[in-house]
Short mmCIF file of C-alpha atoms and ligand atoms in Angstrom, two decimals:
data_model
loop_
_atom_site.label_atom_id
_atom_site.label_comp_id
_atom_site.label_asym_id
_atom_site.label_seq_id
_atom_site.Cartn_x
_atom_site.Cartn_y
_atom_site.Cartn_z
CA UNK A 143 12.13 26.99 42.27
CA UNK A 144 13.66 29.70 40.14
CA UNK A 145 12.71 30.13 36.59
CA UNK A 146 16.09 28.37 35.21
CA UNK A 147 15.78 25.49 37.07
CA UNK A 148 11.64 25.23 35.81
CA UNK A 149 13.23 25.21 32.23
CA UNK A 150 15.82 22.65 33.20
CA UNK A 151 12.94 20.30 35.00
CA UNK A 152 10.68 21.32 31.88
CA UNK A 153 13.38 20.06 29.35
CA UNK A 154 14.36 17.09 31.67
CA UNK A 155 10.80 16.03 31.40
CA UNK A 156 10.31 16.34 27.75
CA UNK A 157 13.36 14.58 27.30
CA UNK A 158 12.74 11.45 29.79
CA UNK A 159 8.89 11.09 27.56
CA UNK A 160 11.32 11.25 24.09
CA UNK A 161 12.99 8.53 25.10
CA UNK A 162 10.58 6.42 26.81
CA UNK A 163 8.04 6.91 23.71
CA UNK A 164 10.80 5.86 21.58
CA UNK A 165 11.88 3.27 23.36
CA UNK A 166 8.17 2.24 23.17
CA UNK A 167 7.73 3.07 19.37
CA UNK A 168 11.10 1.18 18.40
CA UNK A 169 10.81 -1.09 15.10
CA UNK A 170 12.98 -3.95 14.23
CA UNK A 171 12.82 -6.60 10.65
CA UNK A 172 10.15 -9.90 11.07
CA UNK A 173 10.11 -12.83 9.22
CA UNK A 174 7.57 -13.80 7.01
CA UNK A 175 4.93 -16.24 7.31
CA UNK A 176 2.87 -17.59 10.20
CA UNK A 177 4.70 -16.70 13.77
CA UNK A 178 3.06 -19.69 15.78
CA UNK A 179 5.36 -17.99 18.87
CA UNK A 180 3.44 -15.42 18.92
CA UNK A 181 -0.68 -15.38 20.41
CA UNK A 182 -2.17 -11.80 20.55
CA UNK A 183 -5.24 -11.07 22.43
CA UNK A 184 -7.89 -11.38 19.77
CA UNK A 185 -11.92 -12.30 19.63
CA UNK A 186 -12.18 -13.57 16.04
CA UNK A 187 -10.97 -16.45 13.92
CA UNK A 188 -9.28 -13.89 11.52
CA UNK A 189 -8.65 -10.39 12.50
CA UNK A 190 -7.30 -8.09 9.58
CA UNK A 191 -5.26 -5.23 10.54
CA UNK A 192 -4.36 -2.90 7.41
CA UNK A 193 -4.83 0.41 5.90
CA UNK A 194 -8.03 1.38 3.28
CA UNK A 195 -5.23 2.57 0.65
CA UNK A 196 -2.08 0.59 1.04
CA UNK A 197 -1.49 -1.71 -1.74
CA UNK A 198 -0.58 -4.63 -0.01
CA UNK A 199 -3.42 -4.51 2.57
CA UNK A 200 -5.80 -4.33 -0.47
CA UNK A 201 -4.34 -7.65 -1.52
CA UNK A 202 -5.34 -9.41 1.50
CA UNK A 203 -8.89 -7.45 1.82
CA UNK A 204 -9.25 -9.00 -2.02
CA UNK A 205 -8.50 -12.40 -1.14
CA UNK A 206 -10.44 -12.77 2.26
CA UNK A 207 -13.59 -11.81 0.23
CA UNK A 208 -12.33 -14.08 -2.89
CA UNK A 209 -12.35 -17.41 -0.42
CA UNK A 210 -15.27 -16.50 1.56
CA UNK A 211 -13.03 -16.31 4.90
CA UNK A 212 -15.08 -13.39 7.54
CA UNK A 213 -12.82 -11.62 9.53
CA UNK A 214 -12.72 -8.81 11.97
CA UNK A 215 -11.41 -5.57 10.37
CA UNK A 216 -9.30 -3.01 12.07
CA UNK A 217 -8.31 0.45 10.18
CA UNK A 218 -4.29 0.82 11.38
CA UNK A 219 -3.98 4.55 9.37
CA UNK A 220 -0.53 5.89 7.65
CA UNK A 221 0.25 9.57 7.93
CA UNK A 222 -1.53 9.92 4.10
CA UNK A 223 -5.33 8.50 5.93
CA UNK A 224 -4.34 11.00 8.85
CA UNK A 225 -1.64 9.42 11.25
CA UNK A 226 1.04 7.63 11.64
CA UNK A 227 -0.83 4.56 13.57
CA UNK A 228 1.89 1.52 12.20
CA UNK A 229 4.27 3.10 14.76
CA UNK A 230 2.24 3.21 17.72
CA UNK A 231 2.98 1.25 20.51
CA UNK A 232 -0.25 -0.50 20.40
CA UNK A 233 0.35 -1.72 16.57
CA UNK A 234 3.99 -2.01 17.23
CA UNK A 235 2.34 -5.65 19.59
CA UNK A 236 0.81 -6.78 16.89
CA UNK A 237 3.75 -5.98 13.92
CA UNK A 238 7.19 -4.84 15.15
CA UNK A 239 8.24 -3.67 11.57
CA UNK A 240 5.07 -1.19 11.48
CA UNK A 241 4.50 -2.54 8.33
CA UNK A 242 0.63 -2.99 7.59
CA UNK A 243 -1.17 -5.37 6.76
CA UNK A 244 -0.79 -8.03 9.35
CA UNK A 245 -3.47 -10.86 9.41
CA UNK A 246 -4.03 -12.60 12.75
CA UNK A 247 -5.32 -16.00 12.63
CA UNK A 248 -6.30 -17.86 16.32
CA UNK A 249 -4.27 -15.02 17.76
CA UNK A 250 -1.02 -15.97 15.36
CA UNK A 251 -0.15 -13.26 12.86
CA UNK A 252 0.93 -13.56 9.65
CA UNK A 253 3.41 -11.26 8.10
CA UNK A 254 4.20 -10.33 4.48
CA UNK A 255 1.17 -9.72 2.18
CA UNK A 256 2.22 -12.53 -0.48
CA UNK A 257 2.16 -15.28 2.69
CA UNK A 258 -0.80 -14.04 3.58
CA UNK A 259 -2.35 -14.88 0.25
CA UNK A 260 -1.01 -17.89 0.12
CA UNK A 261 -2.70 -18.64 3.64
CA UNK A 262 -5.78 -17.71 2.93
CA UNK A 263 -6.03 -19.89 0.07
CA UNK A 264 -5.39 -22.55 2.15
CA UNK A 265 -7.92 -21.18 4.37
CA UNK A 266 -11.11 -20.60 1.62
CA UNK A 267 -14.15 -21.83 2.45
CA UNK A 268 -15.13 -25.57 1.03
CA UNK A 269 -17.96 -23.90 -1.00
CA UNK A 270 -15.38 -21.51 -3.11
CA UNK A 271 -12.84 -21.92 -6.10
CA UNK A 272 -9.39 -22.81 -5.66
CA UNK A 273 -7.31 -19.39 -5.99
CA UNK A 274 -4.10 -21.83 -6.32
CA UNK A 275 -4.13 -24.09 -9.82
CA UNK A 276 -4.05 -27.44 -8.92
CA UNK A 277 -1.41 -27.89 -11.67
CA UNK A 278 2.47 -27.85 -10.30
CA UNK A 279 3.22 -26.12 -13.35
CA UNK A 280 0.93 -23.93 -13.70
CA UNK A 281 1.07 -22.94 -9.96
CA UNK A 282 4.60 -22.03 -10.55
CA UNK A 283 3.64 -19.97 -13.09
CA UNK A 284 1.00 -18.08 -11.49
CA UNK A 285 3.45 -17.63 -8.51
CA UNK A 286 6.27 -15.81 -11.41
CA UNK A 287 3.21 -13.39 -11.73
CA UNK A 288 2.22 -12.93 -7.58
CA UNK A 289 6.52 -12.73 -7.45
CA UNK A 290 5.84 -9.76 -9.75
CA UNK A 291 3.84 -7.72 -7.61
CA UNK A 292 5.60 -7.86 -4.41
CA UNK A 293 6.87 -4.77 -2.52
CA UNK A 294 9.85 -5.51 -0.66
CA UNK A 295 9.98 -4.06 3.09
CA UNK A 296 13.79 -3.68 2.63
CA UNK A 297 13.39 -2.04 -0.58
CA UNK A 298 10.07 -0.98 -1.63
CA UNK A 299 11.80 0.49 -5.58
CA UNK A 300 13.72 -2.27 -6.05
CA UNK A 301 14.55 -4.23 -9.38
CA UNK A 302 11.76 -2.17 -10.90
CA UNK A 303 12.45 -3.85 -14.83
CA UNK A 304 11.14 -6.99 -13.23
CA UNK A 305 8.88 -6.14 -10.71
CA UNK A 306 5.47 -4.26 -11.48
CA UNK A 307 5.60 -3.98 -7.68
CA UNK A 308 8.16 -1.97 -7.18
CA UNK A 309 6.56 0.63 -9.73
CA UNK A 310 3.61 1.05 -6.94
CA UNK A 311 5.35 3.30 -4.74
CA UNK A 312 6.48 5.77 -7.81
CA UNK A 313 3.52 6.08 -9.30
CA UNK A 314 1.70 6.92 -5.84
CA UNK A 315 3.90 9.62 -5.15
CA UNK A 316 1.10 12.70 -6.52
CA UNK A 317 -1.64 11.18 -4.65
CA UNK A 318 0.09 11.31 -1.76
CA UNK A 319 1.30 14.75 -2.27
CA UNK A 320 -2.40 15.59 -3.11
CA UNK A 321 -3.70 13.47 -0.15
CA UNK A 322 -1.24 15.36 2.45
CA UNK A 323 -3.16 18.56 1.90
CA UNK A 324 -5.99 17.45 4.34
CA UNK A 325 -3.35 16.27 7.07
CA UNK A 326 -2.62 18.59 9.81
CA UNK A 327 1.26 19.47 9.72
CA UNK A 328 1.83 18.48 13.38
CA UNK A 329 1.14 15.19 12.56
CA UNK A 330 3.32 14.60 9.81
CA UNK A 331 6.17 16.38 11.93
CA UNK A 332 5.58 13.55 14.62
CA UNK A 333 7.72 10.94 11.66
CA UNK A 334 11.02 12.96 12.38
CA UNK A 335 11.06 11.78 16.12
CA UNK A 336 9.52 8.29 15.75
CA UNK A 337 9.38 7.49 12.21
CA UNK A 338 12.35 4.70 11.17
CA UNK A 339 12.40 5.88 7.95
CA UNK A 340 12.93 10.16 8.09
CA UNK A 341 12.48 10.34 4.05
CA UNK A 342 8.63 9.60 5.02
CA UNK A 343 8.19 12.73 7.09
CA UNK A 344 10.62 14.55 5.11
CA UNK A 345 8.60 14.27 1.92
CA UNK A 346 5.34 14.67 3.72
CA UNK A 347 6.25 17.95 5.35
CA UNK A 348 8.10 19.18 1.94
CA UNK A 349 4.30 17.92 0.26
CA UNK A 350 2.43 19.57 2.98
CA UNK A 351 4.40 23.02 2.44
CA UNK A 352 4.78 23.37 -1.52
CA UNK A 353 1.59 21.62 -2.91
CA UNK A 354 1.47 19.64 -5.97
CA UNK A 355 2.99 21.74 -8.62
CA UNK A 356 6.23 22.45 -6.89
CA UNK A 357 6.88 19.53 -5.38
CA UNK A 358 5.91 18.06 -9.22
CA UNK A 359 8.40 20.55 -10.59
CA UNK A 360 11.31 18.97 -8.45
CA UNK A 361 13.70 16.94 -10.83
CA UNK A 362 14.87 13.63 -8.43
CA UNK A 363 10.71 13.33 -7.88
CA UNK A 364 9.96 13.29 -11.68
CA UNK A 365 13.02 11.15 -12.31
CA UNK A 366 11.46 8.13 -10.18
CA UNK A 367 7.88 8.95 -11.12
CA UNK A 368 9.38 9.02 -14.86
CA UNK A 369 11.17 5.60 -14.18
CA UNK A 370 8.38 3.66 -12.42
CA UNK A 371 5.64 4.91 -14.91
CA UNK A 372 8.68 3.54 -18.15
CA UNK A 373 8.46 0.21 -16.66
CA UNK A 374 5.42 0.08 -15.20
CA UNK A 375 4.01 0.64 -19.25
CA UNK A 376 6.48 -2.24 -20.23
CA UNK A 377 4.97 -4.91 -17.25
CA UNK A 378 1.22 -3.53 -19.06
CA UNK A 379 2.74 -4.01 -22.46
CA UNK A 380 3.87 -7.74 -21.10
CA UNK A 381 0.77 -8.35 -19.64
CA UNK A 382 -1.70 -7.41 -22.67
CA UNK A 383 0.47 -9.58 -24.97
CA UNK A 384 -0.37 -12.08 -22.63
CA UNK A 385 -4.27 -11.71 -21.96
CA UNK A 386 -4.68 -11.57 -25.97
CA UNK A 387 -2.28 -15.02 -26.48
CA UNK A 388 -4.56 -16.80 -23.89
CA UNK A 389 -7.85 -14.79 -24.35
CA UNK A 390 -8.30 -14.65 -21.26
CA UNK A 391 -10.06 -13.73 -19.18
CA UNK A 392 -7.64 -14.26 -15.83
CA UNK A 393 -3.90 -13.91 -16.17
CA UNK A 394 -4.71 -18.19 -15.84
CA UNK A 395 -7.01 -18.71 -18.38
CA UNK A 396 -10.32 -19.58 -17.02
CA UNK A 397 -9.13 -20.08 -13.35
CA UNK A 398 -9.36 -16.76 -11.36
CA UNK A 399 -6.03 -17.01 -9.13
CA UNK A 400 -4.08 -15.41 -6.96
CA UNK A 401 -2.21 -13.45 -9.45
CA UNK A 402 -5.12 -11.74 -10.96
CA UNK A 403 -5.44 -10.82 -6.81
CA UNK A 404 -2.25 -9.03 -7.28
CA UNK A 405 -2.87 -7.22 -10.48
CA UNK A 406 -6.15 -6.34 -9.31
CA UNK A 407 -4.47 -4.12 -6.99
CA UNK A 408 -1.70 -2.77 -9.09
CA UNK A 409 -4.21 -1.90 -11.96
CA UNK A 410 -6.39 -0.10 -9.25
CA UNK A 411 -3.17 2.00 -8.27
CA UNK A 412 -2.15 3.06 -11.36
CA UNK A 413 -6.00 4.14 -12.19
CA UNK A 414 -6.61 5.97 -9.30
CA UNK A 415 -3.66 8.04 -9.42
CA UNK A 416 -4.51 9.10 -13.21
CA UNK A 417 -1.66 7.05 -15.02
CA UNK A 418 -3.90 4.19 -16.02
CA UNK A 419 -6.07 6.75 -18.57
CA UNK A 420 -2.69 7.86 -19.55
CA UNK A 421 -1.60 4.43 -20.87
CA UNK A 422 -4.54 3.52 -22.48
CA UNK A 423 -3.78 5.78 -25.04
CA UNK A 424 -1.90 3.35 -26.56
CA UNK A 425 -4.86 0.97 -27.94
CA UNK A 426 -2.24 -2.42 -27.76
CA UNK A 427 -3.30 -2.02 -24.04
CA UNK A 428 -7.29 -2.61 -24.43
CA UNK A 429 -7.01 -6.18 -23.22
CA UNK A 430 -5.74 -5.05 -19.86
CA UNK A 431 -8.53 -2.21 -19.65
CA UNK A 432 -11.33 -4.96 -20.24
CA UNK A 433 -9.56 -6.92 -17.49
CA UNK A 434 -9.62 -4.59 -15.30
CA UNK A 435 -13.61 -3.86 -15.91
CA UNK A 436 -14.03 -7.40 -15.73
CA UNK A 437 -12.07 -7.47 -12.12
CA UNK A 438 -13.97 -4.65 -10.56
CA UNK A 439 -17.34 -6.41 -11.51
CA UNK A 440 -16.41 -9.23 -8.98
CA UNK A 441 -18.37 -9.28 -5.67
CA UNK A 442 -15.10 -9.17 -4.14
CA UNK A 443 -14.20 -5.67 -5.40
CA UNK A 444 -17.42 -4.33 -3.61
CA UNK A 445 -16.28 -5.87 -0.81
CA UNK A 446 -12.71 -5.12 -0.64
CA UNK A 447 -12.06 -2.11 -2.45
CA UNK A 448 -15.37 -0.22 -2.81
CA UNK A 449 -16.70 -0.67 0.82
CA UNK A 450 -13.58 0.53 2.31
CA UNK A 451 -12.87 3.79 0.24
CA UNK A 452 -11.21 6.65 2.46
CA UNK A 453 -12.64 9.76 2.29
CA UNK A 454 -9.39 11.36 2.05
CA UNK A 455 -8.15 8.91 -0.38
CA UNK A 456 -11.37 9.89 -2.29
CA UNK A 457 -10.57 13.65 -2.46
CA UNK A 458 -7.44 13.15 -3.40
CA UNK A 459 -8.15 11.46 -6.05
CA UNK A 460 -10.88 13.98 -7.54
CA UNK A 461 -8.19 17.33 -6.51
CA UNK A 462 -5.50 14.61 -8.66
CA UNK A 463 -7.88 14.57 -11.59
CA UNK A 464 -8.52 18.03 -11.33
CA UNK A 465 -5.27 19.25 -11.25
CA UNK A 466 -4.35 17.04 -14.24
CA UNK A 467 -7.04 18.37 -16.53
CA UNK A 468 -6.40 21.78 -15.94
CA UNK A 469 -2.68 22.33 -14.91
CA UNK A 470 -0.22 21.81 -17.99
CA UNK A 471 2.61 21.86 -15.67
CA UNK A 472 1.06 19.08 -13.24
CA UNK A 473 0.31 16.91 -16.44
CA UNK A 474 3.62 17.40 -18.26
CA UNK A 475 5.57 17.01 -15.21
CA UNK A 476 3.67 13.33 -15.02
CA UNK A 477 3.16 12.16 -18.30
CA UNK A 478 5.84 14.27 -21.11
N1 GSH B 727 6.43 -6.46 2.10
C1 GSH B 727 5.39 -5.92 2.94
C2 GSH B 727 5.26 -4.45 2.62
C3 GSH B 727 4.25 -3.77 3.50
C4 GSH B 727 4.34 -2.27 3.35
O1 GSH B 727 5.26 -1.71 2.74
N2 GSH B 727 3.34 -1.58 3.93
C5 GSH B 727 3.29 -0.13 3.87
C6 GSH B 727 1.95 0.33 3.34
S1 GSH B 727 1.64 -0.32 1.72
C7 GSH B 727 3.44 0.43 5.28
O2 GSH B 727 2.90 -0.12 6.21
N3 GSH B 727 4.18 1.55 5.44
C8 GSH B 727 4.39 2.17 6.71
C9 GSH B 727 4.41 3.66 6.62
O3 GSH B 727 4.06 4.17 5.56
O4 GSH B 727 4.71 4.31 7.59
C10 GSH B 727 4.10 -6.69 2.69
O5 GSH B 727 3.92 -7.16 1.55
O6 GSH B 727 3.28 -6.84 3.61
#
């Protein structure tokens, strides 16, 4: 064969595994809730499939340990734990969206974190707590405050003045910057043929490329980080009001509930990224700090949170810290 026809069979090639892979790797909206339709290959009761940092995996690791329900655990990583695994084609069987978590239950999964809660409160072992208050009103209550922390799939940013939630994604944004660092760039340049959403790989390369203080520096990224952290202090504001009119010490009184599941995770966000020790400068907030202790002393946390640290997650975390107490830019672009 002569050498322009090896290119053209070379390029044909390449092109024929594109489009096969994405073919293979294509996503598409699910519904929430049980999908009894559906039976996956599975060898446990409950099989968890999720992510050691993502917010709304931590939710369900928190309330699998809460109601005593074992399960088998599988690590699905994102490109900021070192790939993008929610778009393979194996994970793509289990959730179409590539959206983790996914619970499995008898080979059924269950889609949407805040079903999945739910569920598994359905689900707790005879020997713990309700997470739900028996209650009709106050069950509607607690569910305004689980409402509060969801993160839509459409639109993870949305309606941030009433959702805490949707601050989550804002306020990660210089971990993952930080986190990106120990990611090798061909792997985050994989998102811009298979990725559904390009901003993911686009912000990951830029990250990757320019390091924390530029990509700080950059106006449209302080203006959400700015906005998120605004509301994010009002939601704190909202919720200290609250733990110091009830004393406590769940967001239900003396019933630990699915809500203070929720917050659990949003308070743990907002710490490890560095803006929790910003806020509790202002002393109003102390209720929600001795929450928080008093969350993290639960078995559960062990279970959920501590056990499952990332090592990457945990650098990041220290270079974040770092970088705050010694870069004036890093810490004004975050917190003036
Ligand atoms: N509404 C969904 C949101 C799930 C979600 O946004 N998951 C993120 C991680 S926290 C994800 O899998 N992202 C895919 C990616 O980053 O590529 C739920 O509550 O389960």
């Amino acid at each position: 064969m002569s050498y322009p026809w090896i290119i053209f069979a070379l390029a044909g090639a390449v092109l024929i595994w594109f489009l096969i892979e994405k073919a293979r790797r294509r996503t598409h909206p699910v519904s929430g809730g049980l999908q009894r339709d559906i039976l996956l290959p599975h060898s446990a009761e409950f099989e968890l499939y999720a992510n050691a940092f993502s917010h709304c995996s931590r939710k369900v690791r928190l309330v699998l340990a809460e109601c005593g329900v074992p399960y088998t655990y599988h690590q699905i990583d994102l490109i900021e734990t070192g790939r993008y695994e929610t778009i393979s084609a194996r994970y793509l069987k289990i959730n179409p969206s590539g959206l983790v978590p996914t619970l499995v239950h008898n080979g059924h999964p269950i889609y949407e974190s805040d079903g999945v809660l739910t569920y598994v409160a359905e689900h707790a072992s005879a020997d713990r707590p309700s997470l739900v208050p028996a209650d009709l009103e106050a069950r509607a209550r607690m569910e305004e405050w689980v409402a509060g922390g969801v993160i839509s799939s459409d639109d993870p940013m949305a309606s941030m003045a009433t959702r805490p939630g949707s601050c989550i994604p804002g306020l990660t944004l210089p971990i993952f910057v930080t986190a990106i660092r120990y990611i090798p760039l061909r792997r985050i340049l994989v998102g811009f043929l298979f990725h559904p959403d390009k901003r993911r790989p686009a912000f990951f390369t830029a990250s990757r490329l320019f390091g924390l203080r530029t990509m700080l520096g950059q106006k449209p990224l302080q203006q959400v980080m700015h906005q998120s952290r605004d509301h994010m202090r009002a939601h704190l504001e909202r919720l200290s009001a609250h733990l110091r009119d009830t004393g406590g010490p769940w967001i239900m009184g003396g019933q630990y509930t699915l809500a203070d599941v929720t917050w659990s995770c949003m308070l743990l966000r907002i710490s490890e990224t560095g803006w929790l020790a910003h806020f509790a400068e202002d002393k109003t907030l102390a209720p929600v700090l001795a929450y928080f202790d008093a969350l993290q002393a639960r078995p559960s946390w062990q279970e959920a949170i501590t056990d499952k640290r990332h090592p990457i997650v945990e650098k990041a975390e220290a270079d974040l810290k770092v970088a705050i107490a010694n870069d004036t830019k890093v810490a004004r672009a975050l917190f003036s």
